[in-house]
Amino acid sequence: MSTNTEVAQIFYAIADLLDLQGERFKPDAYRRAARSIESLGEDLRKVAQRGGLDQIPGVGEAIREKITEYLRDGKIHYYDRLRESFPSGVLELMRVPGIGPKTTGRFYLQLHIDSPAALAQAIDEGRLNGLAGFGPKKIDNLREALRAVAAAPPVARTPLLTAWRLARSVMRELSERTPVHDIAVAGSVRRCRETVGDLDILATSARPPETIAVFAGLRGVRKVVMQGDTRATVIHDPGIQVDLRVVEPASYGAALQYFTGSKDHNIHLRTLARDQGLKINEYGVFRGETRIAGATEEEVYASLGLQWMPPEIRENQGEIEAGLRKQVPVLIQLEQIRGELHRHVADAPDAEWMARLVTDARHRKLQYLGLVVPAGRDTESTTSLIHTVRRLWEAARPDALRLRIGGEVVLGVPVDRSSPESLFDYLVGVPAQDAAAPPKPPAGPPGRGLAFVGHLAFAPAGGEAPREGVMPWIDWCRANGVALEMTPAGAEDGLDGGAARWAHEAGVTLVLSAGAGDLSELELTAARARRAWVPPERVLNSRADGVGGAAPKGRKSKGAAPTARK
Ligand code: DGT
Ligand code: CA
Ligand code: CA
């Protein structure tokens, strides 16, 4: 949205709120000002710079001051206060189609109706009968409007992995097709919440309108909700709202900080700023009129006396206090992941599959790649499959990249003595298949060589793993020196952020995997692990030897390999 549109929209909203209060003349004054600002051919900032705000039709002293405040702070205090003076239910009622602010104001002031539900009840009880201007027909219409609003489906939230993939593809397209310099996804995606309401993408660009236009025209865009010179909102397949804001390089860090949130984290920061005589908003940190920080997040935090902190922990749960003490915890970074341990071997592995895998692994600078095949099948076919894999591996010239062969075993199913376990460098345990019940750990200890447990499905996509489902696994893994897996899919295929935190705090090691997608999605797994405050030393595949020391072949294990039996 252009600044002009933003200011006009706030003035329209102020007018509505004043209507709600029963004001008679002020609402029209704000609407008049909003209309002239909308039709102004010049950017408000420019007008203000040349001292021309007073010449805008409908802009008197009070309104001019509010425009100045918006240009300086990005918000209008008067508007915030007005909004806060009404219960949220009243604001909802005002937005019900066919009701509007004036009517809502009468209901609220005369009948103390403060929400759509309260209005429905008042209608049922006949309390509107006889109210001037409310005949039976009008009351019927109100009832119908309320029913329509109540029947509308709740706004669905999107599972993180889906939202993250979409954000990545939008950012890639914009980077490739338009002159963007910096681009990042902020909001709940950057914080790795399990579900996402909408995507908040920020960029700097040499030509903002071009970047916005390409964004609004991306394949998959169903509807353009709003398009200005530096901002646009679209609805993208499969029904996710995506916002793009193109900002000035000087405020990119401040915008990234602000729109990453969380809201509670930002509120706490604002208090901190105020205590130091500073002001923080999405444009920067200001002392008086002077911007003292804004280009990078690091300088924004530093200007408040804080250490930078990973976005995934910005939930106002102690991270700001840690930042003040310069004791932000050191959490796992993507670059510290040295190997992937859970890549399934293709059904019919061929040279092309292997070449891509090796290229991807090198691109990720991995030092080892664990290729996993089903164990517990007949020795001959397993041996032959592993032989094929090794042959393809050599042909792909993996250089310094090391191959590990993992075997996937079903936990709790006794393995035949003749099973080819000795073919494997390590084993991955998966729970016995039982779609109807939550996965449970086996009664006894695992066999030799079990490195970690994978494919735990605790909740559907976007869900959170329940503590009572996860704790038995944590206890079992701790007792047996076995690690637990995290993937980009959260509780649908491993531990989500909450569960991972219980696990590592209980002393259980984690394995971070790329899951079913391609290796580049390790980035999301690492971010999810940071949300769980996971330090690098808790991550099995951040170690140089990985599972090298965990071989069931009887090799000596080096260091604290998680498979060391107790
Ligand atoms: P979502 O989209 O519901 O999954 O969650 P978020 O966190 O992405 O929230 P969203 O998209 O409404 O806003 C993005 C960020 O912008 C939010 O995390 C913090 C910041 N923000 C939004 N509204 C406010 C506000 O009223 N006050 C403050 N301090 N920050 C806000
Ligand atoms: Ca959001
Ligand atoms: Ca948003």
XYZ file of C-alpha atoms and ligand atoms in Angstrom:
599
model
C 0.000 0.000 0.000
C 1.280 3.460 -0.674
C 1.606 5.761 2.294
C -1.329 7.770 0.988
C -3.574 4.710 0.904
C -2.445 3.656 4.380
C -3.225 7.044 5.881
C -6.553 7.263 4.053
C -7.545 3.844 5.357
C -6.731 4.819 8.924
C -8.798 7.995 8.547
C -11.765 6.000 7.220
C -11.376 3.675 10.208
C -11.237 6.646 12.604
C -14.425 7.978 11.022
C -16.149 4.651 11.643
C -15.040 4.604 15.270
C -16.280 8.164 15.763
C -19.610 7.143 14.247
C -19.666 4.368 16.770
C -19.230 6.934 19.530
C -22.151 8.878 18.135
C -20.057 11.877 17.060
C -21.913 14.052 14.559
C -19.436 16.118 12.549
C -15.982 14.694 13.069
C -16.563 11.468 11.099
C -17.289 13.408 7.936
C -14.204 15.558 8.438
C -12.016 12.439 8.546
C -13.744 10.937 5.520
C -13.269 14.154 3.573
C -9.573 14.218 4.431
C -9.261 10.525 3.515
C -10.816 11.151 0.116
C -8.546 14.058 -0.738
C -5.471 12.123 0.376
C -6.513 9.220 -1.815
C -6.893 11.404 -4.851
C -3.687 13.326 -4.213
C -1.296 12.925 -7.133
C 1.755 13.223 -4.887
C 3.263 11.122 -2.125
C 2.338 12.428 1.345
C 5.976 12.310 2.419
C 6.931 14.643 -0.384
C 4.037 16.942 0.391
C 5.090 17.027 4.041
C 8.734 17.704 3.124
C 7.798 20.786 1.165
C 5.465 21.893 3.952
C 2.323 21.488 1.872
C 0.091 19.355 4.121
C -2.061 22.369 5.033
C -3.005 22.896 1.420
C -4.670 19.507 1.091
C -8.440 20.063 1.023
C -10.010 18.945 4.283
C -6.744 18.829 6.228
C -6.803 21.154 9.217
C -4.404 21.349 12.119
C -5.599 18.242 14.017
C -5.532 16.047 10.945
C -2.208 17.446 9.776
C -0.639 16.502 13.107
C -1.912 12.960 12.725
C -0.429 12.694 9.247
C 2.899 13.952 10.580
C 2.749 11.431 13.397
C 2.098 8.610 10.944
C 4.972 9.641 8.697
C 7.272 9.734 11.717
C 6.106 6.740 13.780
C 4.197 4.592 11.349
C 1.124 4.784 13.555
C -1.449 7.180 14.930
C -1.874 7.110 18.658
C -5.367 8.613 18.569
C -6.537 5.767 16.327
C -5.068 3.091 18.614
C -6.716 4.679 21.657
C -10.069 4.928 19.913
C -9.902 1.278 18.920
C -9.001 0.240 22.433
C -11.960 2.147 23.876
C -14.365 -0.436 22.457
C -14.688 -4.103 23.365
C -13.475 -6.266 20.472
C -16.986 -7.681 20.064
C -18.290 -4.208 19.214
C -15.681 -3.852 16.470
C -16.743 -7.260 15.144
C -20.365 -6.233 15.166
C -19.532 -3.093 13.220
C -18.020 -5.224 10.463
C -21.043 -7.492 10.027
C -22.300 -6.734 6.499
C -25.410 -4.562 6.651
C -24.881 -3.279 10.197
C -22.172 -0.625 10.083
C -20.803 1.773 12.702
C -23.793 4.038 13.288
C -26.183 1.174 13.977
C -23.609 -0.627 16.096
C -23.118 2.579 18.070
C -26.812 2.798 18.835
C -26.972 -0.850 19.907
C -23.953 -0.440 22.117
C -24.816 2.885 23.700
C -28.564 2.358 24.095
C -28.870 -1.385 24.620
C -25.362 -2.375 25.803
C -25.087 -4.897 22.983
C -21.355 -5.546 22.674
C -20.921 -8.441 20.248
C -22.605 -10.252 17.351
C -23.702 -12.974 19.802
C -25.231 -10.385 22.137
C -27.158 -8.897 19.235
C -28.507 -12.298 18.217
C -29.690 -12.828 21.774
C -31.283 -9.379 21.962
C -33.195 -10.084 18.753
C -34.399 -13.427 20.113
C -35.550 -11.772 23.327
C -37.422 -9.105 21.357
C -35.400 -6.270 22.834
C -35.167 -4.529 19.463
C -38.907 -4.392 19.003
C -40.126 -0.824 19.087
C -36.656 0.683 18.686
C -36.985 3.642 16.332
C -36.082 2.663 12.763
C -36.188 -1.106 13.388
C -39.266 -2.587 11.784
C -39.851 -6.353 11.509
C -38.277 -6.472 8.033
C -35.108 -4.808 9.214
C -34.852 -7.099 12.220
C -35.194 -10.111 9.908
C -32.339 -8.789 7.795
C -30.163 -8.369 10.873
C -30.879 -11.913 11.958
C -29.945 -13.184 8.502
C -26.691 -11.200 8.441
C -25.673 -12.583 11.835
C -26.444 -16.125 10.732
C -24.282 -15.729 7.624
C -21.328 -14.488 9.683
C -21.666 -17.292 12.232
C -21.781 -19.921 9.464
C -18.624 -18.706 7.720
C -15.801 -21.225 8.116
C -13.090 -20.207 10.563
C -9.923 -18.946 8.918
C -7.796 -22.007 8.441
C -4.135 -21.996 9.378
C -1.574 -23.713 7.174
C 0.943 -26.316 8.399
C 4.456 -24.878 8.620
C 6.069 -27.101 5.976
C 3.514 -26.114 3.325
C 3.856 -22.424 4.181
C 7.652 -22.630 4.258
C 7.821 -24.258 0.817
C 5.530 -21.625 -0.622
C 7.576 -18.819 0.929
C 10.739 -20.301 -0.516
C 9.354 -20.610 -4.015
C 7.917 -17.070 -3.974
C 11.258 -15.698 -2.782
C 13.167 -17.655 -5.414
C 10.944 -16.378 -8.223
C 11.146 -12.783 -7.072
C 14.933 -12.998 -6.770
C 15.263 -14.490 -10.223
C 12.840 -12.244 -12.036
C 13.117 -8.858 -10.326
C 15.949 -6.686 -8.988
C 15.559 -7.600 -5.321
C 18.543 -7.176 -3.100
C 17.485 -8.638 0.257
C 14.497 -10.891 0.656
C 13.241 -12.883 3.634
C 10.109 -14.358 5.058
C 9.214 -12.909 8.466
C 6.230 -13.636 10.725
C 5.323 -17.018 12.122
C 7.097 -18.873 9.299
C 10.430 -17.404 10.356
C 9.655 -18.238 13.972
C 8.698 -21.799 12.951
C 5.284 -21.933 14.503
C 3.549 -25.231 13.749
C 0.809 -23.444 11.840
C 0.842 -20.224 9.903
C -1.921 -17.663 9.429
C -0.384 -15.689 6.591
C 3.026 -15.211 4.996
C 4.877 -11.945 5.556
C 7.611 -11.447 2.967
C 9.978 -8.479 3.065
C 12.355 -7.280 0.388
C 14.478 -4.408 -0.766
C 14.456 -3.748 -4.466
C 16.004 -1.404 -7.015
C 12.553 -1.093 -8.611
C 9.822 -1.783 -6.031
C 6.772 -1.427 -8.349
C 8.248 -4.011 -10.698
C 8.845 -6.455 -7.859
C 5.293 -5.895 -6.614
C 3.847 -6.402 -10.097
C 5.706 -9.681 -10.621
C 4.565 -10.825 -7.185
C 0.921 -10.066 -7.946
C 1.213 -11.945 -11.229
C 2.929 -15.101 -9.909
C 1.585 -18.437 -11.000
C -0.651 -19.745 -8.240
C -2.017 -16.355 -7.261
C -5.771 -16.724 -7.046
C -6.692 -13.236 -6.134
C -4.962 -9.892 -5.632
C -6.460 -8.430 -2.486
C -4.477 -5.203 -2.549
C -1.698 -3.842 -4.738
C 0.223 -0.622 -4.177
C 3.699 0.581 -5.141
C 5.542 -1.005 -2.254
C 3.036 -3.462 -0.821
C 0.702 -6.145 -2.054
C -1.492 -8.827 -0.549
C -2.554 -11.865 -2.522
C -4.317 -15.140 -1.924
C -2.096 -17.908 -3.212
C -2.879 -21.580 -3.845
C -3.915 -23.506 -1.805
C -5.676 -20.575 -0.129
C -2.884 -18.869 1.838
C -2.642 -15.106 2.163
C 0.788 -13.744 1.250
C 1.888 -10.170 1.974
C 4.888 -8.608 0.312
C 6.404 -5.363 1.551
C 9.250 -3.692 -0.285
C 11.100 -1.463 2.157
C 14.025 0.975 2.113
C 17.415 -0.635 2.753
C 17.864 1.718 5.736
C 14.866 0.156 7.480
C 15.145 -3.427 6.220
C 16.495 -4.762 9.517
C 13.868 -2.917 11.527
C 11.084 -4.203 9.279
C 12.439 -7.738 9.476
C 12.570 -7.462 13.250
C 9.102 -5.943 13.529
C 7.322 -8.319 11.164
C 9.051 -11.380 12.573
C 7.447 -10.729 15.927
C 6.211 -12.357 17.922
C 3.827 -9.670 18.986
C 4.673 -10.302 22.643
C 8.387 -10.115 21.899
C 7.838 -6.776 20.121
C 5.775 -5.354 22.944
C 8.544 -6.210 25.401
C 11.150 -4.601 23.118
C 9.073 -1.459 22.862
C 8.955 -1.127 26.643
C 12.694 -1.609 26.787
C 13.177 1.084 24.151
C 10.896 3.495 25.970
C 12.821 3.011 29.218
C 15.954 4.102 27.374
C 14.286 7.145 25.853
C 14.172 5.463 22.449
C 11.419 4.562 20.067
C 11.259 1.406 17.964
C 8.996 0.694 15.016
C 9.201 -1.029 11.640
C 11.290 1.842 10.272
C 14.019 1.811 12.836
C 15.122 2.724 16.340
C 14.917 6.460 16.952
C 16.319 8.894 19.453
C 14.095 11.891 18.926
C 13.940 12.357 15.181
C 17.248 10.598 14.530
C 17.309 7.023 13.350
C 20.061 5.273 15.250
C 19.497 1.780 13.793
C 17.436 0.073 11.127
C 19.455 -1.451 8.289
C 20.146 -4.764 9.986
C 18.514 -6.746 12.764
C 21.839 -6.940 14.572
C 22.083 -3.159 14.845
C 18.445 -2.879 15.882
C 19.035 -5.238 18.801
C 22.432 -3.735 19.586
C 20.959 -0.226 19.756
C 18.756 -1.426 22.622
C 21.701 -3.048 24.380
C 20.722 -6.524 23.281
C 22.507 -9.368 21.622
C 20.871 -10.559 18.380
C 18.762 -13.636 18.925
C 17.507 -16.370 16.607
C 13.995 -15.609 15.331
C 12.731 -19.029 16.361
C 12.968 -18.193 20.066
C 11.344 -14.745 19.909
C 8.276 -15.591 21.913
C 8.963 -13.447 24.973
C 9.904 -16.482 26.990
C 13.140 -15.275 28.518
C 15.082 -14.585 25.313
C 15.064 -10.808 25.834
C 16.438 -11.144 29.357
C 19.123 -13.478 27.982
C 19.895 -10.919 25.258
C 20.355 -8.182 27.860
C 22.791 -10.341 29.813
C 24.548 -11.204 26.523
C 23.734 -14.824 27.187
C 21.606 -15.781 24.231
C 21.989 -19.552 23.983
C 24.080 -20.980 21.169
C 21.679 -23.003 19.060
C 22.191 -25.422 16.202
C 22.956 -23.881 12.803
C 22.351 -25.444 9.406
C 26.077 -25.245 8.654
C 26.810 -27.402 11.692
C 24.861 -30.329 10.310
C 27.546 -32.546 8.865
C 25.542 -35.419 7.565
C 22.102 -36.683 6.658
C 21.285 -40.050 8.173
C 17.872 -40.900 6.815
C 17.777 -40.832 3.025
C 15.715 -43.717 1.718
C 17.155 -45.628 -1.201
C 14.999 -45.379 -4.334
C 12.984 -48.462 -5.329
C 15.179 -49.024 -8.344
C 18.301 -46.985 -7.603
C 20.045 -45.781 -10.737
C 22.978 -43.560 -11.624
C 20.844 -40.480 -12.124
C 19.257 -40.753 -8.685
C 22.662 -41.229 -7.104
C 24.280 -38.380 -9.027
C 21.611 -35.961 -7.869
C 21.913 -37.086 -4.304
C 25.681 -36.693 -4.263
C 25.455 -33.277 -5.922
C 22.881 -32.128 -3.378
C 24.925 -33.437 -0.478
C 28.035 -31.690 -1.754
C 26.098 -28.525 -2.318
C 25.029 -28.725 1.342
C 28.698 -29.349 2.242
C 27.749 -32.572 3.971
C 30.547 -34.878 5.052
C 28.533 -38.072 5.141
C 25.314 -39.402 3.723
C 23.365 -42.208 5.352
C 21.412 -44.209 2.793
C 18.763 -46.303 4.440
C 17.337 -49.581 3.174
C 14.786 -51.859 4.806
C 16.399 -54.380 7.134
C 14.922 -57.658 8.269
C 14.214 -58.815 4.716
C 15.933 -61.764 3.176
C 19.701 -61.515 3.190
C 20.239 -62.106 -0.472
C 18.106 -59.265 -1.855
C 19.322 -56.859 0.820
C 22.934 -57.706 0.098
C 22.362 -57.216 -3.578
C 20.644 -53.865 -3.041
C 23.492 -52.623 -0.874
C 25.960 -53.825 -3.471
C 24.139 -51.808 -6.154
C 24.115 -48.735 -3.936
C 27.857 -48.990 -3.293
C 28.587 -49.428 -6.992
C 26.493 -46.371 -7.918
C 28.149 -44.440 -5.122
C 31.640 -45.074 -6.447
C 30.537 -44.170 -9.958
C 29.180 -40.845 -8.738
C 32.700 -39.930 -7.473
C 31.650 -38.692 -4.081
C 35.196 -37.463 -3.244
C 35.413 -36.684 0.439
C 31.735 -37.449 1.076
C 31.435 -40.656 3.087
C 28.746 -43.287 2.619
C 26.926 -44.860 5.538
C 24.442 -47.641 5.042
C 21.557 -47.665 7.463
C 18.994 -50.389 7.960
C 15.431 -49.586 8.883
C 13.978 -52.009 11.429
C 10.534 -52.234 12.956
C 10.890 -51.806 16.704
C 9.776 -54.611 18.931
C 9.715 -57.164 16.123
C 12.290 -59.842 16.910
C 14.832 -59.990 14.145
C 15.864 -63.340 12.764
C 19.455 -64.241 13.739
C 20.287 -64.680 10.106
C 19.080 -61.190 9.277
C 21.736 -59.096 7.593
C 22.216 -56.573 10.351
C 25.955 -56.792 10.030
C 25.591 -55.265 6.577
C 24.681 -51.965 8.147
C 26.657 -49.188 9.728
C 23.692 -48.338 11.945
C 20.003 -49.037 12.371
C 16.992 -46.745 12.285
C 14.044 -47.933 14.338
C 10.500 -47.257 13.249
C 7.415 -47.946 15.367
C 5.297 -50.962 14.546
C 2.603 -49.893 12.092
C -0.663 -49.220 13.798
C -2.480 -46.290 12.309
C -5.255 -46.460 14.884
C -3.101 -46.026 17.982
C -0.387 -43.533 18.875
C 3.107 -45.027 18.536
C 4.436 -46.710 21.685
C 8.006 -47.753 22.453
C 8.742 -51.465 22.730
C 8.730 -53.102 26.166
C 12.364 -54.143 26.208
C 15.681 -52.674 25.083
C 16.531 -52.500 21.376
C 19.003 -54.755 19.653
C 22.570 -53.694 18.879
C 23.307 -50.766 16.635
C 20.091 -48.796 16.932
C 21.113 -45.170 16.368
C 17.782 -43.405 16.375
C 14.026 -43.733 16.114
C 12.313 -42.207 13.087
C 8.894 -41.968 11.451
C 7.099 -41.262 14.681
C 3.716 -39.834 13.737
C 2.410 -38.058 16.809
C -0.102 -35.717 15.180
C -1.460 -34.791 11.746
C 0.230 -31.988 9.786
C 0.208 -28.767 11.777
C -0.614 -30.584 15.015
C 1.441 -30.662 18.187
C 2.751 -33.853 19.710
C 0.958 -34.551 23.016
C 3.233 -34.826 26.025
C 1.750 -38.132 27.168
C 2.522 -39.623 23.757
C 6.096 -38.347 23.619
C 7.341 -38.938 27.181
C 7.424 -42.762 26.949
C 9.696 -42.428 23.900
C 11.918 -39.934 25.657
C 12.254 -42.274 28.646
C 12.936 -45.301 26.471
C 15.494 -43.488 24.331
C 17.297 -42.081 27.334
C 17.411 -45.477 29.022
C 18.808 -47.107 25.886
C 21.078 -44.358 24.560
C 19.029 -43.954 21.387
C 18.394 -40.648 19.590
C 15.087 -39.253 18.296
C 14.508 -37.782 14.869
C 13.220 -34.358 13.790
C 12.174 -33.653 10.201
C 10.736 -30.596 8.435
C 7.260 -32.113 8.851
C 7.058 -31.631 12.635
C 4.865 -33.977 14.666
C 3.585 -35.617 11.504
C 6.961 -37.330 11.038
C 9.042 -36.952 14.193
C 9.328 -34.425 16.983
C 7.885 -30.928 16.714
C 9.509 -27.988 18.499
C 7.754 -28.623 21.796
C 8.586 -32.339 21.876
C 12.185 -31.735 20.810
C 12.610 -29.407 23.757
C 11.342 -32.035 26.225
C 13.670 -34.560 24.612
C 16.937 -32.625 24.705
C 16.209 -31.205 28.137
C 15.795 -34.786 29.310
C 19.242 -35.550 27.886
C 18.163 -37.312 24.698
C 20.202 -36.684 21.540
C 18.434 -35.653 18.327
C 18.939 -36.527 14.687
C 17.988 -33.754 12.271
C 16.849 -35.089 8.909
C 15.624 -33.623 5.652
C 12.567 -35.893 5.700
C 10.789 -36.962 2.562
C 11.594 -33.845 0.519
C 15.009 -32.924 -0.827
C 18.117 -32.292 1.227
C 17.697 -28.520 1.082
C 14.823 -28.890 3.539
C 17.357 -29.620 6.281
C 17.240 -25.850 6.628
C 13.728 -26.056 8.039
C 14.611 -28.935 10.367
C 17.496 -26.901 11.792
C 15.183 -23.921 12.299
C 12.627 -26.134 14.022
C 15.377 -27.391 16.319
C 16.300 -23.820 17.250
C 12.700 -23.212 18.218
C 13.237 -26.080 20.650
C 16.418 -24.340 21.954
C 18.549 -27.257 20.748
C 22.303 -26.663 21.152
C 24.689 -28.183 18.573
C 26.130 -30.699 21.004
C 22.717 -32.369 21.313
C 22.618 -33.141 17.599
C 24.017 -36.519 16.597
C 24.587 -35.583 12.959
C 26.492 -32.431 13.832
C 29.314 -34.660 15.056
C 32.256 -35.442 12.843
C 31.924 -39.173 13.351
C 28.135 -39.094 13.078
C 27.106 -42.700 13.466
C 30.545 -43.912 12.483
C 31.165 -45.058 16.005
C 27.772 -46.668 16.277
C 28.420 -49.566 13.979
C 26.941 -52.863 15.054
C 29.884 -54.571 13.362
C 31.774 -54.434 16.596
C 33.955 -51.432 15.788
C 35.051 -49.408 18.784
C 32.846 -46.402 19.268
C 34.534 -43.051 19.583
C 33.335 -40.533 22.110
C 29.802 -40.444 23.356
C 28.085 -42.335 20.581
C 24.392 -42.444 21.409
C 24.179 -46.147 20.796
C 26.565 -46.955 23.606
C 24.555 -49.460 25.582
C 23.989 -48.825 29.208
P 0.271 -15.667 11.913
O 0.334 -14.937 10.624
O -1.036 -15.601 12.577
O 0.737 -17.096 11.775
O 1.303 -15.000 12.956
P 2.355 -13.836 12.736
O 3.223 -13.810 13.940
O 3.024 -13.981 11.412
O 1.467 -12.542 12.814
P 1.026 -11.465 11.738
O 1.150 -11.967 10.337
O -0.299 -10.976 12.161
O 2.049 -10.273 11.999
C 3.419 -10.420 11.714
C 4.228 -9.793 12.790
O 4.017 -8.382 12.810
C 3.883 -10.228 14.203
O 4.513 -11.435 14.555
C 4.378 -9.071 15.013
C 4.096 -7.902 14.135
N 2.812 -7.295 14.538
C 1.640 -7.425 13.911
N 0.684 -6.735 14.556
C 1.273 -6.161 15.606
C 0.816 -5.305 16.665
O -0.351 -4.942 16.758
N 1.740 -4.935 17.587
C 3.030 -5.320 17.501
N 3.893 -4.929 18.428
N 3.496 -6.111 16.539
C 2.628 -6.527 15.602
Ca 1.983 -13.955 9.396
Ca 0.665 -10.696 8.150
